Short mmCIF file of C-alpha atoms in Angstrom, two decimals:
data_model
loop_
_atom_site.label_atom_id
_atom_site.label_comp_id
_atom_site.label_asym_id
_atom_site.label_seq_id
_atom_site.Cartn_x
_atom_site.Cartn_y
_atom_site.Cartn_z
CA MET O 1 9.07 -35.92 21.90
CA LEU O 2 7.24 -32.73 20.94
CA MET O 3 6.63 -32.75 17.18
CA LEU O 4 5.23 -29.80 15.26
CA ALA O 5 3.50 -29.23 11.97
CA THR O 6 4.77 -26.58 9.57
CA VAL O 7 1.51 -24.62 9.84
CA SER O 8 -0.38 -24.17 13.10
CA CYS O 9 -2.93 -26.71 14.23
CA GLN O 10 -6.31 -25.05 14.62
CA ASP O 11 -6.84 -23.55 18.04
CA PHE O 12 -9.33 -25.72 19.93
CA LEU O 13 -11.23 -22.65 21.12
CA ASP O 14 -11.42 -21.12 17.64
CA ARG O 15 -13.18 -23.99 15.87
CA ASP O 16 -16.58 -23.70 14.23
CA PRO O 17 -19.44 -23.57 16.77
CA SER O 18 -20.60 -27.11 16.00
CA ASP O 19 -17.14 -28.41 16.81
CA ARG O 20 -16.31 -26.14 19.74
CA ILE O 21 -15.69 -27.20 23.32
CA THR O 22 -15.98 -24.75 26.15
CA GLU O 23 -13.06 -23.11 27.84
CA VAL O 24 -13.80 -24.98 31.06
CA GLN O 25 -13.94 -28.31 29.22
CA MET O 26 -10.68 -27.53 27.51
CA PHE O 27 -8.65 -26.82 30.60
CA SER O 28 -10.32 -29.39 32.84
CA ASP O 29 -8.46 -32.04 30.85
CA ILE O 30 -4.68 -31.84 31.07
CA GLU O 31 -4.25 -33.59 27.71
CA ASN O 32 -6.37 -30.93 25.99
CA ALA O 33 -4.60 -28.16 27.88
CA GLU O 34 -1.19 -29.45 26.83
CA ALA O 35 -2.30 -29.85 23.20
CA TYR O 36 -3.58 -26.27 23.28
CA LEU O 37 -0.21 -24.97 24.46
CA ASN O 38 1.69 -27.17 22.01
CA ASN O 39 0.27 -25.04 19.16
CA VAL O 40 2.46 -22.18 20.38
CA TYR O 41 5.62 -24.05 19.41
CA THR O 42 4.56 -24.06 15.75
CA TYR O 43 5.82 -20.54 15.06
CA LEU O 44 9.33 -20.97 16.44
CA PRO O 45 11.91 -19.78 13.90
CA ASP O 46 13.34 -22.36 11.55
CA PHE O 47 16.15 -22.47 9.00
CA GLN O 48 13.67 -21.07 6.47
CA TYR O 49 10.85 -18.56 6.71
CA ASN O 50 7.57 -18.99 4.85
CA TYR O 51 6.16 -16.73 2.15
CA GLU O 52 3.19 -14.75 3.38
CA ASP O 53 0.84 -17.12 1.51
CA LEU O 54 2.81 -20.18 2.72
CA THR O 55 3.58 -21.31 -0.86
CA GLY O 56 7.36 -21.06 -0.60
CA ARG O 57 10.34 -20.48 1.67
CA TYR O 58 13.45 -18.38 2.04
CA LYS O 59 16.31 -17.96 4.48
CA LEU O 60 16.65 -14.90 6.69
CA ALA O 61 20.27 -14.93 5.53
CA ASP O 62 19.00 -13.88 2.09
CA CYS O 63 17.66 -10.65 3.62
CA THR O 64 21.07 -9.32 4.65
CA ASP O 65 24.74 -9.51 3.65
CA GLU O 66 24.95 -13.30 3.84
CA GLY O 67 22.83 -14.56 0.98
CA ALA O 68 20.55 -14.02 -1.98
CA PHE O 69 17.02 -15.08 -2.87
CA GLN O 70 17.15 -16.46 -6.41
CA ASN O 71 13.60 -16.42 -7.67
CA SER O 72 11.40 -14.29 -9.87
CA ALA O 73 11.54 -10.59 -9.03
CA SER O 74 7.78 -10.51 -9.69
CA LEU O 75 7.15 -12.36 -6.43
CA THR O 76 6.21 -10.07 -3.59
CA GLN O 77 7.02 -10.09 0.12
CA THR O 78 10.30 -11.94 -0.36
CA PRO O 79 13.91 -11.06 0.56
CA ILE O 80 14.19 -9.13 -2.70
CA ASP O 81 11.91 -6.49 -1.18
CA PHE O 82 14.30 -6.11 1.75
CA ASN O 83 17.31 -6.10 -0.59
CA LEU O 84 15.91 -3.34 -2.82
CA GLY O 85 14.10 -1.32 -0.16
CA ASN O 86 10.70 -2.14 -1.67
CA TRP O 87 8.75 -2.75 1.51
CA ASN O 88 6.11 -0.73 3.29
CA PRO O 89 3.34 -1.01 5.89
CA THR O 90 0.94 -2.50 3.34
CA GLN O 91 3.24 -5.16 1.91
CA MET O 92 6.46 -6.57 3.32
CA PRO O 93 8.22 -9.85 4.05
CA MET O 94 7.50 -11.35 7.49
CA GLN O 95 4.34 -9.25 7.69
CA ARG O 96 2.33 -12.15 9.08
CA CYS O 97 4.64 -12.32 12.11
CA TRP O 98 2.65 -9.58 13.86
CA ALA O 99 -0.59 -11.60 13.83
CA ASP O 100 1.11 -14.99 14.23
CA TYR O 101 3.14 -13.97 17.28
CA TYR O 102 0.21 -12.25 18.95
CA SER O 103 -1.86 -15.37 18.32
CA CYS O 104 0.77 -17.37 20.20
CA ILE O 105 0.79 -14.80 23.01
CA ARG O 106 -2.98 -15.03 23.27
CA ARG O 107 -2.75 -18.79 23.70
CA CYS O 108 -0.14 -18.40 26.42
CA ASN O 109 -2.36 -15.85 28.17
CA MET O 110 -5.36 -18.15 27.92
CA PHE O 111 -3.35 -20.98 29.43
CA ILE O 112 -2.10 -18.81 32.30
CA LYS O 113 -5.60 -17.46 32.97
CA ASP O 114 -7.14 -20.95 33.16
CA PHE O 115 -4.22 -22.65 34.86
CA ASP O 116 -6.17 -23.35 38.03
CA LEU O 117 -8.73 -25.36 36.04
CA ILE O 118 -6.09 -27.90 35.03
CA PRO O 119 -5.97 -31.01 37.21
CA ASP O 120 -2.71 -31.94 38.88
CA GLU O 121 -0.81 -34.84 37.41
CA VAL O 122 2.64 -36.06 38.38
CA SER O 123 4.80 -36.77 35.34
CA ALA O 124 8.13 -38.46 34.72
CA GLY O 125 8.74 -36.22 31.71
CA GLY O 126 11.60 -34.22 33.15
CA ALA O 127 9.56 -32.15 35.64
CA SER O 128 8.08 -33.15 38.98
CA ASN O 129 4.67 -31.83 38.02
CA ARG O 130 3.36 -31.75 34.48
CA LYS O 131 0.89 -28.96 35.14
CA GLN O 132 3.58 -26.77 36.67
CA ARG O 133 5.94 -27.52 33.79
CA LEU O 134 3.34 -26.34 31.29
CA LEU O 135 2.88 -23.09 33.23
CA GLY O 136 6.61 -22.43 33.03
CA GLU O 137 6.51 -23.11 29.30
CA ALA O 138 3.64 -20.67 28.85
CA TYR O 139 5.59 -17.86 30.55
CA GLY O 140 8.76 -18.68 28.65
CA LEU O 141 7.07 -18.87 25.27
CA ARG O 142 5.16 -15.66 25.88
CA GLY O 143 8.43 -13.93 26.68
CA PHE O 144 10.03 -15.38 23.56
CA TYR O 145 7.32 -14.16 21.19
CA TYR O 146 7.36 -10.71 22.76
CA PHE O 147 11.13 -10.75 22.18
CA MET O 148 10.55 -11.54 18.51
CA LEU O 149 8.05 -8.68 18.27
CA PHE O 150 10.55 -6.38 20.01
CA ASN O 151 13.25 -7.27 17.46
CA MET O 152 10.99 -6.27 14.61
CA TRP O 153 8.98 -3.36 15.99
CA GLY O 154 10.54 -2.17 19.25
CA GLY O 155 7.97 -1.27 21.89
CA VAL O 156 4.70 -3.11 21.23
CA PRO O 157 1.29 -3.45 22.90
CA LEU O 158 1.62 -5.69 25.95
CA PHE O 159 -1.13 -8.10 26.95
CA ASP O 160 -0.99 -10.34 30.00
CA LYS O 161 -4.60 -11.47 29.60
CA PRO O 162 -6.27 -13.13 26.61
CA ILE O 163 -7.63 -10.56 24.18
CA ASP O 164 -9.07 -11.51 20.83
CA ILE O 165 -6.95 -9.47 18.42
CA GLY O 166 -9.54 -10.13 15.73
CA ASP O 167 -12.13 -8.22 17.77
CA VAL O 168 -11.61 -4.56 16.88
CA SER O 169 -13.59 -3.34 19.88
CA SER O 170 -11.21 -5.05 22.32
CA THR O 171 -8.06 -3.56 20.82
CA GLN O 172 -9.03 -0.19 19.35
CA ASP O 173 -7.83 1.78 22.38
CA VAL O 174 -4.61 -0.17 22.90
CA LYS O 175 -1.36 1.78 22.75
CA ARG O 176 2.23 0.64 22.36
CA ALA O 177 4.39 0.15 25.40
CA THR O 178 7.80 1.77 25.34
CA ALA O 179 10.80 -0.29 24.33
CA GLU O 180 12.00 -0.32 27.94
CA GLU O 181 8.61 -1.46 29.21
CA THR O 182 8.61 -4.23 26.63
CA VAL O 183 12.09 -5.38 27.66
CA ASN O 184 11.12 -5.42 31.33
CA PHE O 185 7.96 -7.40 30.59
CA ILE O 186 9.98 -10.02 28.71
CA LEU O 187 12.56 -10.24 31.51
CA ALA O 188 9.79 -10.85 34.04
CA ASP O 189 8.35 -13.69 31.94
CA LEU O 190 11.76 -15.28 31.48
CA GLN O 191 12.41 -15.09 35.23
CA LYS O 192 9.13 -16.89 35.91
CA ALA O 193 10.18 -19.61 33.48
CA ILE O 194 13.57 -19.87 35.23
CA ASP O 195 11.86 -20.22 38.61
CA ILE O 196 9.53 -22.98 37.43
CA LEU O 197 11.29 -25.06 34.81
CA PRO O 198 14.12 -27.61 34.97
CA ALA O 199 17.41 -27.05 33.16
CA LYS O 200 16.58 -29.76 30.62
CA HIS O 201 13.94 -32.36 29.84
CA ASP O 202 14.21 -36.03 29.07
CA ASP O 203 13.59 -37.35 25.55
CA ALA O 204 9.82 -37.41 26.06
CA ASN O 205 9.80 -33.62 26.23
CA PHE O 206 12.76 -32.80 23.98
CA GLY O 207 12.33 -29.36 22.41
CA ARG O 208 10.16 -27.90 25.15
CA PHE O 209 11.07 -24.68 26.93
CA THR O 210 13.54 -25.00 29.82
CA SER O 211 15.16 -22.73 32.36
CA THR O 212 18.38 -22.99 30.34
CA ILE O 213 16.56 -21.55 27.33
CA ALA O 214 15.20 -18.74 29.51
CA TYR O 215 18.68 -17.86 30.76
CA ALA O 216 20.00 -17.84 27.18
CA LEU O 217 17.18 -15.64 25.91
CA LYS O 218 17.73 -13.25 28.79
CA SER O 219 21.35 -13.00 27.67
CA ARG O 220 20.34 -12.29 24.07
CA LEU O 221 17.71 -9.73 25.08
CA LEU O 222 20.03 -7.76 27.37
CA LEU O 223 22.77 -7.81 24.73
CA TYR O 224 20.38 -6.33 22.16
CA TRP O 225 19.12 -3.77 24.69
CA ALA O 226 22.71 -2.67 25.39
CA SER O 227 23.58 -2.38 21.68
CA PRO O 228 23.90 0.92 19.80
CA TYR O 229 20.42 1.05 18.32
CA TRP O 230 18.73 0.91 21.72
CA ASN O 231 21.57 2.43 23.74
CA ARG O 232 22.34 5.71 22.02
CA THR O 233 24.13 7.14 25.06
CA ASN O 234 26.24 3.98 25.44
CA ASP O 235 25.14 3.38 29.02
CA LYS O 236 27.86 1.08 30.38
CA THR O 237 25.55 -0.39 33.01
CA ARG O 238 23.54 -2.01 30.25
CA TRP O 239 26.66 -3.68 28.89
CA GLU O 240 27.61 -4.83 32.36
CA ALA O 241 24.14 -6.33 32.85
CA ALA O 242 24.45 -8.07 29.48
CA ALA O 243 27.87 -9.48 30.38
CA ASN O 244 26.59 -10.78 33.71
CA ALA O 245 23.53 -12.36 32.09
CA ALA O 246 25.65 -14.04 29.43
CA ARG O 247 28.11 -15.39 31.99
CA GLU O 248 25.23 -16.66 34.14
CA ALA O 249 23.60 -18.33 31.13
CA ARG O 250 26.87 -19.85 29.90
CA THR O 251 27.89 -21.32 33.25
CA PHE O 252 24.36 -22.59 33.92
CA ALA O 253 24.17 -24.21 30.49
CA GLU O 254 27.57 -25.87 30.73
CA SER O 255 26.93 -27.09 34.28
CA ASN O 256 23.84 -28.82 32.93
CA GLY O 257 25.59 -30.56 30.07
CA TYR O 258 25.21 -28.04 27.24
CA THR O 259 28.89 -28.12 26.37
CA LEU O 260 30.61 -27.21 23.11
CA ALA O 261 30.60 -29.87 20.43
CA LEU O 262 34.01 -31.33 19.66
CA THR O 263 33.83 -30.21 16.04
CA TYR O 264 31.96 -27.45 14.25
CA GLU O 265 30.81 -29.58 11.33
CA SER O 266 29.14 -32.14 13.58
CA LEU O 267 26.61 -29.56 14.78
CA PHE O 268 24.47 -29.41 11.67
CA ASN O 269 23.81 -33.00 10.68
CA LYS O 270 22.86 -34.74 13.91
CA ALA O 271 19.23 -33.67 14.16
CA GLY O 272 19.97 -31.11 16.86
CA LEU O 273 21.21 -33.75 19.29
CA GLU O 274 24.67 -32.35 20.00
CA ASN O 275 25.05 -31.20 23.62
CA GLU O 276 25.79 -27.69 22.40
CA VAL O 277 22.23 -27.21 21.10
CA ILE O 278 20.25 -25.56 23.90
CA TRP O 279 17.03 -25.21 21.92
CA CYS O 280 15.91 -26.48 18.54
CA LYS O 281 12.65 -26.72 16.69
CA ASN O 282 11.02 -30.12 16.26
CA SER O 283 9.58 -29.52 12.81
CA VAL O 284 7.90 -32.20 10.76
CA TRP O 285 10.17 -34.56 8.82
CA SER O 286 9.51 -32.85 5.49
CA GLU O 287 10.81 -29.45 6.64
CA SER O 288 14.47 -30.37 6.31
CA TYR O 289 13.66 -31.95 2.95
CA TRP O 290 12.99 -28.43 1.67
CA TRP O 291 16.28 -27.18 3.10
CA ASP O 292 18.01 -29.42 0.57
CA ILE O 293 15.69 -28.74 -2.37
CA TYR O 294 16.22 -24.98 -2.04
CA ALA O 295 20.00 -25.22 -1.61
CA TYR O 296 21.33 -27.84 -4.05
CA PRO O 297 22.87 -26.71 -7.37
CA LEU O 298 20.54 -26.98 -10.38
CA GLY O 299 22.71 -29.64 -11.96
CA TYR O 300 21.34 -32.09 -9.41
CA THR O 301 17.99 -32.90 -11.02
CA GLY O 302 15.11 -31.94 -8.75
CA ALA O 303 16.89 -29.06 -7.01
CA PHE O 304 15.42 -25.55 -6.99
CA ASN O 305 18.51 -23.56 -5.87
CA VAL O 306 16.45 -20.67 -4.54
CA ASP O 307 18.89 -19.61 -1.79
CA SER O 308 22.62 -19.00 -2.14
CA PRO O 309 25.45 -17.23 -0.29
CA ILE O 310 26.81 -14.02 -1.78
CA GLN O 311 30.47 -13.31 -2.52
CA GLU O 312 30.83 -10.99 0.48
CA ILE O 313 30.31 -13.76 3.05
CA VAL O 314 32.73 -15.98 1.12
CA ASP O 315 35.34 -13.22 1.29
CA ASP O 316 35.02 -12.95 5.07
CA PHE O 317 36.14 -16.49 5.85
CA GLU O 318 39.79 -16.24 6.92
CA MET O 319 42.77 -17.98 5.44
CA GLN O 320 43.87 -20.90 7.56
CA GLU O 321 47.59 -20.14 7.65
CA SER O 322 47.72 -16.35 7.91
CA GLY O 323 44.45 -15.95 9.83
CA GLU O 324 43.61 -12.97 7.63
CA VAL O 325 40.47 -12.10 5.69
CA PRO O 326 41.63 -12.45 2.06
CA VAL O 327 39.50 -9.82 0.30
CA LEU O 328 38.76 -6.31 1.59
CA GLY O 329 36.22 -5.30 -1.06
CA TYR O 330 35.80 -4.51 -4.78
CA ASP O 331 36.71 -1.60 -6.97
CA SER O 332 34.33 0.08 -9.41
CA LYS O 333 35.05 -2.63 -12.01
CA SER O 334 34.36 -5.48 -9.56
CA ASN O 335 38.04 -6.38 -9.23
CA GLN O 336 38.96 -7.79 -5.84
CA ILE O 337 40.88 -5.61 -3.40
CA VAL O 338 43.14 -8.26 -1.92
CA ASN O 339 44.34 -7.99 1.66
CA PRO O 340 48.16 -7.73 1.47
CA LYS O 341 48.42 -9.46 4.86
CA ALA O 342 46.74 -12.57 3.46
CA TYR O 343 49.96 -13.89 1.95
CA ASP O 344 48.44 -17.36 1.54
CA TYR O 345 45.55 -16.21 -0.67
CA ASP O 346 45.80 -17.14 -4.34
CA PRO O 347 43.30 -15.26 -6.56
CA LEU O 348 43.61 -18.04 -9.13
CA HIS O 349 42.48 -20.57 -6.50
CA PRO O 350 40.35 -18.39 -4.21
CA TRP O 351 38.69 -21.23 -2.31
CA ASN O 352 41.86 -23.05 -1.33
CA GLY O 353 43.43 -22.73 2.09
CA ARG O 354 40.43 -21.29 3.95
CA GLU O 355 39.63 -21.96 7.59
CA SER O 356 37.64 -25.10 8.35
CA ARG O 357 34.26 -23.46 8.92
CA PHE O 358 34.22 -22.29 5.30
CA TYR O 359 34.12 -25.89 4.11
CA SER O 360 31.29 -26.69 6.55
CA CYS O 361 29.14 -23.77 5.43
CA ILE O 362 29.64 -23.12 1.72
CA LEU O 363 29.86 -25.12 -1.51
CA TYR O 364 31.70 -23.56 -4.45
CA HIS O 365 32.99 -24.29 -7.94
CA GLY O 366 35.14 -27.42 -7.75
CA ALA O 367 33.80 -28.62 -4.40
CA GLU O 368 32.93 -32.32 -4.23
CA LEU O 369 29.25 -33.20 -3.95
CA GLN O 370 27.83 -36.70 -4.46
CA GLY O 371 30.74 -38.09 -6.41
CA ARG O 372 31.40 -35.15 -8.73
CA LYS O 373 32.71 -31.61 -8.61
CA ILE O 374 30.34 -28.69 -8.71
CA ASP O 375 30.80 -26.95 -12.07
CA ILE O 376 29.42 -23.44 -12.59
CA SER O 377 31.62 -22.71 -15.61
CA THR O 378 30.06 -21.46 -18.85
CA ASN O 379 28.96 -24.91 -20.03
CA GLY O 380 29.15 -26.64 -16.69
CA LEU O 381 26.56 -29.04 -15.29
CA ASP O 382 25.48 -26.50 -12.67
CA GLN O 383 25.32 -23.48 -14.95
CA ILE O 384 21.64 -23.75 -15.86
CA ASN O 385 19.52 -20.75 -16.83
CA ILE O 386 15.95 -20.98 -15.60
CA GLY O 387 13.81 -17.92 -16.15
CA ASN O 388 16.85 -15.65 -16.54
CA ILE O 389 17.14 -15.55 -12.77
CA PRO O 390 20.62 -14.36 -11.74
CA ARG O 391 22.54 -16.64 -9.39
CA THR O 392 25.53 -16.05 -7.14
CA ASN O 393 27.03 -19.46 -8.06
CA TYR O 394 27.64 -20.40 -4.44
CA PHE O 395 25.58 -22.86 -2.43
CA TYR O 396 24.65 -23.31 1.23
CA LYS O 397 26.26 -26.33 2.86
CA LYS O 398 25.33 -25.63 6.49
CA TYR O 399 22.44 -27.96 7.42
CA LEU O 400 22.66 -29.58 3.96
CA ASN O 401 22.30 -33.34 3.68
CA THR O 402 24.98 -34.07 1.09
CA ASN O 403 23.67 -37.62 0.60
CA HIS O 404 20.12 -36.58 -0.32
CA ASN O 405 19.38 -37.76 -3.86
CA MET O 406 17.43 -34.93 -5.48
CA THR O 407 15.73 -37.25 -7.98
CA THR O 408 14.69 -40.25 -5.87
CA HIS O 409 14.94 -38.53 -2.49
CA SER O 410 16.69 -41.52 -1.04
CA GLY O 411 19.10 -40.65 1.74
CA GLN O 412 16.86 -37.88 3.11
CA THR O 413 17.43 -37.46 6.85
CA TYR O 414 15.67 -35.52 9.58
CA ARG O 415 17.45 -32.46 10.95
CA ARG O 416 16.47 -29.80 13.48
CA PHE O 417 17.37 -26.13 13.36
CA ALA O 418 19.28 -24.85 16.40
CA ILE O 419 17.60 -21.72 17.74
CA ILE O 420 20.22 -21.35 20.49
CA ARG O 421 23.70 -22.85 20.79
CA THR O 422 26.11 -22.54 23.72
CA THR O 423 28.57 -20.85 21.36
CA GLU O 424 26.29 -17.82 21.19
CA LEU O 425 26.61 -17.35 24.95
CA TYR O 426 30.42 -17.21 24.65
CA LEU O 427 30.11 -14.54 21.96
CA ASN O 428 27.41 -12.62 23.84
CA GLU O 429 29.61 -12.45 26.92
CA ALA O 430 32.72 -11.47 24.99
CA GLU O 431 30.93 -8.65 23.16
CA ALA O 432 29.35 -7.25 26.32
CA LEU O 433 32.65 -7.42 28.22
CA VAL O 434 34.51 -5.43 25.60
CA GLU O 435 31.80 -2.77 25.41
CA ALA O 436 31.66 -2.51 29.20
CA GLY O 437 35.31 -1.40 29.24
CA PRO O 438 38.72 -2.10 27.70
CA GLU O 439 39.92 -3.59 31.00
CA ASN O 440 37.74 -6.61 30.15
CA ILE O 441 39.46 -7.37 26.84
CA PRO O 442 41.62 -10.24 28.21
CA ARG O 443 38.52 -12.06 29.48
CA ALA O 444 36.72 -11.49 26.19
CA LEU O 445 39.75 -12.65 24.24
CA ALA O 446 39.86 -15.92 26.16
CA LEU O 447 36.20 -16.62 25.41
CA VAL O 448 36.49 -15.96 21.67
CA ASN O 449 39.66 -17.99 21.37
CA VAL O 450 37.87 -21.03 22.83
CA ILE O 451 35.52 -20.87 19.84
CA ARG O 452 38.37 -20.36 17.40
CA ALA O 453 40.34 -23.24 18.89
CA ARG O 454 37.41 -25.57 18.24
CA ALA O 455 37.50 -24.45 14.60
CA LYS O 456 41.31 -24.88 14.52
CA VAL O 457 41.94 -21.29 13.44
CA LYS O 458 44.64 -18.97 14.72
CA PRO O 459 43.86 -17.31 18.06
CA ILE O 460 43.18 -13.60 18.14
CA PRO O 461 46.37 -11.99 19.47
CA SER O 462 46.53 -9.98 22.67
CA GLY O 463 47.21 -6.26 22.72
CA LEU O 464 44.25 -5.15 20.63
CA SER O 465 42.48 -1.86 21.32
CA GLN O 466 38.80 -1.76 22.27
CA ASP O 467 37.83 -0.77 18.71
CA GLU O 468 39.96 -3.56 17.22
CA MET O 469 38.56 -6.15 19.60
CA ARG O 470 35.00 -5.03 18.87
CA GLU O 471 35.55 -5.65 15.17
CA ARG O 472 37.14 -9.04 15.77
CA ILE O 473 34.21 -10.18 17.91
CA ARG O 474 31.69 -8.96 15.35
CA HIS O 475 33.62 -10.79 12.66
CA GLU O 476 33.73 -13.97 14.73
CA ARG O 477 29.99 -13.80 15.24
CA ARG O 478 29.47 -13.32 11.49
CA ILE O 479 31.42 -16.47 10.70
CA GLU O 480 30.59 -18.81 13.59
CA LEU O 481 26.83 -18.11 13.45
CA CYS O 482 26.48 -17.55 9.72
CA PHE O 483 23.09 -18.42 8.19
CA GLU O 484 21.60 -19.15 11.64
CA ASN O 485 19.24 -16.13 11.77
CA HIS O 486 21.60 -13.90 13.76
CA ARG O 487 23.18 -11.56 11.23
CA PHE O 488 19.92 -9.90 10.13
CA TRP O 489 19.34 -8.71 13.69
CA ASP O 490 23.02 -8.07 14.52
CA VAL O 491 23.56 -5.53 11.73
CA ARG O 492 20.48 -3.67 12.93
CA ARG O 493 21.34 -3.53 16.61
CA TRP O 494 24.91 -2.50 15.75
CA MET O 495 23.54 0.09 13.29
CA ILE O 496 25.82 -1.07 10.49
CA ALA O 497 23.04 -2.21 8.15
CA GLU O 498 23.26 1.22 6.50
CA LYS O 499 26.77 0.19 5.41
CA VAL O 500 26.63 -3.55 4.75
CA ASP O 501 23.10 -3.68 3.31
CA ASP O 502 23.24 -0.45 1.30
CA LYS O 503 25.73 -1.26 -1.42
CA ALA O 504 26.49 -3.54 -4.34
CA VAL O 505 26.94 -7.22 -3.53
CA HIS O 506 28.70 -9.68 -5.79
CA LYS O 507 28.58 -13.06 -7.49
CA VAL O 508 31.26 -15.24 -9.08
CA SER O 509 31.59 -16.52 -12.64
CA VAL O 510 33.94 -19.04 -14.24
CA ASP O 511 34.44 -19.19 -18.02
CA ASP O 512 35.13 -22.28 -20.11
CA LYS O 513 38.88 -21.76 -19.65
CA GLY O 514 38.63 -21.60 -15.86
CA ASN O 515 39.09 -17.85 -15.52
CA ILE O 516 37.38 -16.52 -12.40
CA THR O 517 35.70 -13.12 -12.42
CA TYR O 518 33.30 -11.25 -10.18
CA GLN O 519 30.25 -9.20 -11.06
CA VAL O 520 27.69 -7.10 -9.24
CA TYR O 521 24.83 -9.39 -8.33
CA GLN O 522 22.51 -6.77 -6.86
CA ASN O 523 22.61 -3.12 -5.81
CA ARG O 524 21.09 -3.21 -2.36
CA VAL O 525 19.22 -0.45 -0.55
CA PHE O 526 18.91 0.29 3.15
CA ASP O 527 17.32 3.54 4.30
CA ASN O 528 18.64 4.37 7.77
CA SER O 529 15.73 6.75 8.38
CA LYS O 530 13.27 3.86 8.64
CA HIS O 531 14.61 0.39 7.84
CA TYR O 532 16.04 -0.40 11.26
CA LEU O 533 12.54 -1.20 12.52
CA PHE O 534 9.64 -2.80 10.68
CA PRO O 535 6.52 -0.77 10.00
CA ILE O 536 3.45 -1.87 11.90
CA PRO O 537 1.18 -3.48 9.28
CA GLN O 538 -1.23 -0.92 7.88
CA SER O 539 -4.12 -3.28 8.54
CA GLU O 540 -3.36 -3.00 12.26
CA ILE O 541 -3.09 0.80 12.13
CA ASP O 542 -6.45 0.93 10.35
CA LYS O 543 -8.05 -1.07 13.16
CA ASN O 544 -6.50 1.04 15.91
CA ARG O 545 -5.43 4.61 15.28
CA ASN O 546 -3.85 4.70 18.74
CA LEU O 547 -1.02 2.54 17.42
CA GLU O 548 1.83 4.90 16.67
CA GLN O 549 3.68 3.97 13.49
CA ASN O 550 7.46 3.53 13.56
CA PRO O 551 9.66 6.44 12.38
CA GLY O 552 9.83 7.05 8.65
CA TRP O 553 6.88 4.84 7.75
#
């Protein structure tokens, strides 16, 4: 099984001269060649992102309308900078991704370049030829990291040969490819991976790139490319291509055993082993330890409670009986605007009667955890003031080990973060079908209702307009995939970040008499003239003035 460290192992070819082996020596040994490529898996996304100096972590959910980063505002390059609009080409969260991802691409390029040096070796590890399998992985991983760069920056410089990005002379004349050129390059890499790799590996190679992963990433890429940010003229052929890619990926995945889990809650505590998980990251054991430390309420001694959901995501989980979202927003005094159709919502007991996924994803005042109820009331066990840091008073439950003792750390279990689940392919296909034309709504409706049936929530009714169905699918994606690193990118490709990430977001409070009130937690800022894309780091612009900066930066 492929296991990864939290921080990259040192590249064999980048060691000090006294410790260096030659390129020919490296790739003339298949064990060395495989170890070299294994480094590329280190930077796969996880449930938490690292600070730029690697001293802490945060969730991508905290950077958008799902969560909040509860730490000192004096820290830099954290979600707070996204939330308040305080980021720029010199200093921003996720800034290291540019160099990290290009480092991974360089390794893939080096592997592809020296592929012929690697000796043949037949393997029983899920592919007929180990050397050929590794080549397919190199193409697939290169395509993936270019996709991640595309998400952040749009069109980027494209390299299909190893170039030392630390050598200014080798990159100073490099220009950015267009967004379309970047998309086509990624599609070509994914197709090569599809042509080479098997649909899945055995346990010895669990977590490695497969053709199923390539199909799924192709679906995600074409969906993003068809979306409003990149498709300003609403070219229907892009949506049709996205629908076809999603259907192809979904049917291929399911025919190879990647079927929906029987229950939603079972997906996040079985170490990524449910059939529905198409790709997950094999992090070191301690990584999921930090998931718990950062999420548990402060009343559980040893917890940090750095990440928490905001009130707005809580409000979007439907009521079980009516199938309606209970709260539509807040007035100027932070009073809830209750949805009159949500007849089963009781403002005095706002967390009762919600759909099942709510209880799998969020912990709240009164929820049971390790033999007691969470208490965020004025003098409650979980109402602890550390450094005057404001808190939303909700807690992440998704991926949480509820048996992990925060003091002794007994009960800690290993979990893997799902980068791709089969559910996403259902939602990708449904979204693309609806956007391709209203005549496709019945097919899209059937796909979404499969997901809702698994969660035991009311089906979406027939007879909806294209606009209504679009909103229902976006809502379903928000709930089903919450906190899984989708929403941050979704609100950008849909061009709704200027609405959902440019307003006040809320927290909850409970007084000593049990009265529940809501307050503004943070006034968030999103500038639609520049925040949809990241700025290229200024350090890269300084090295190469041919790199055109993104608009507004």
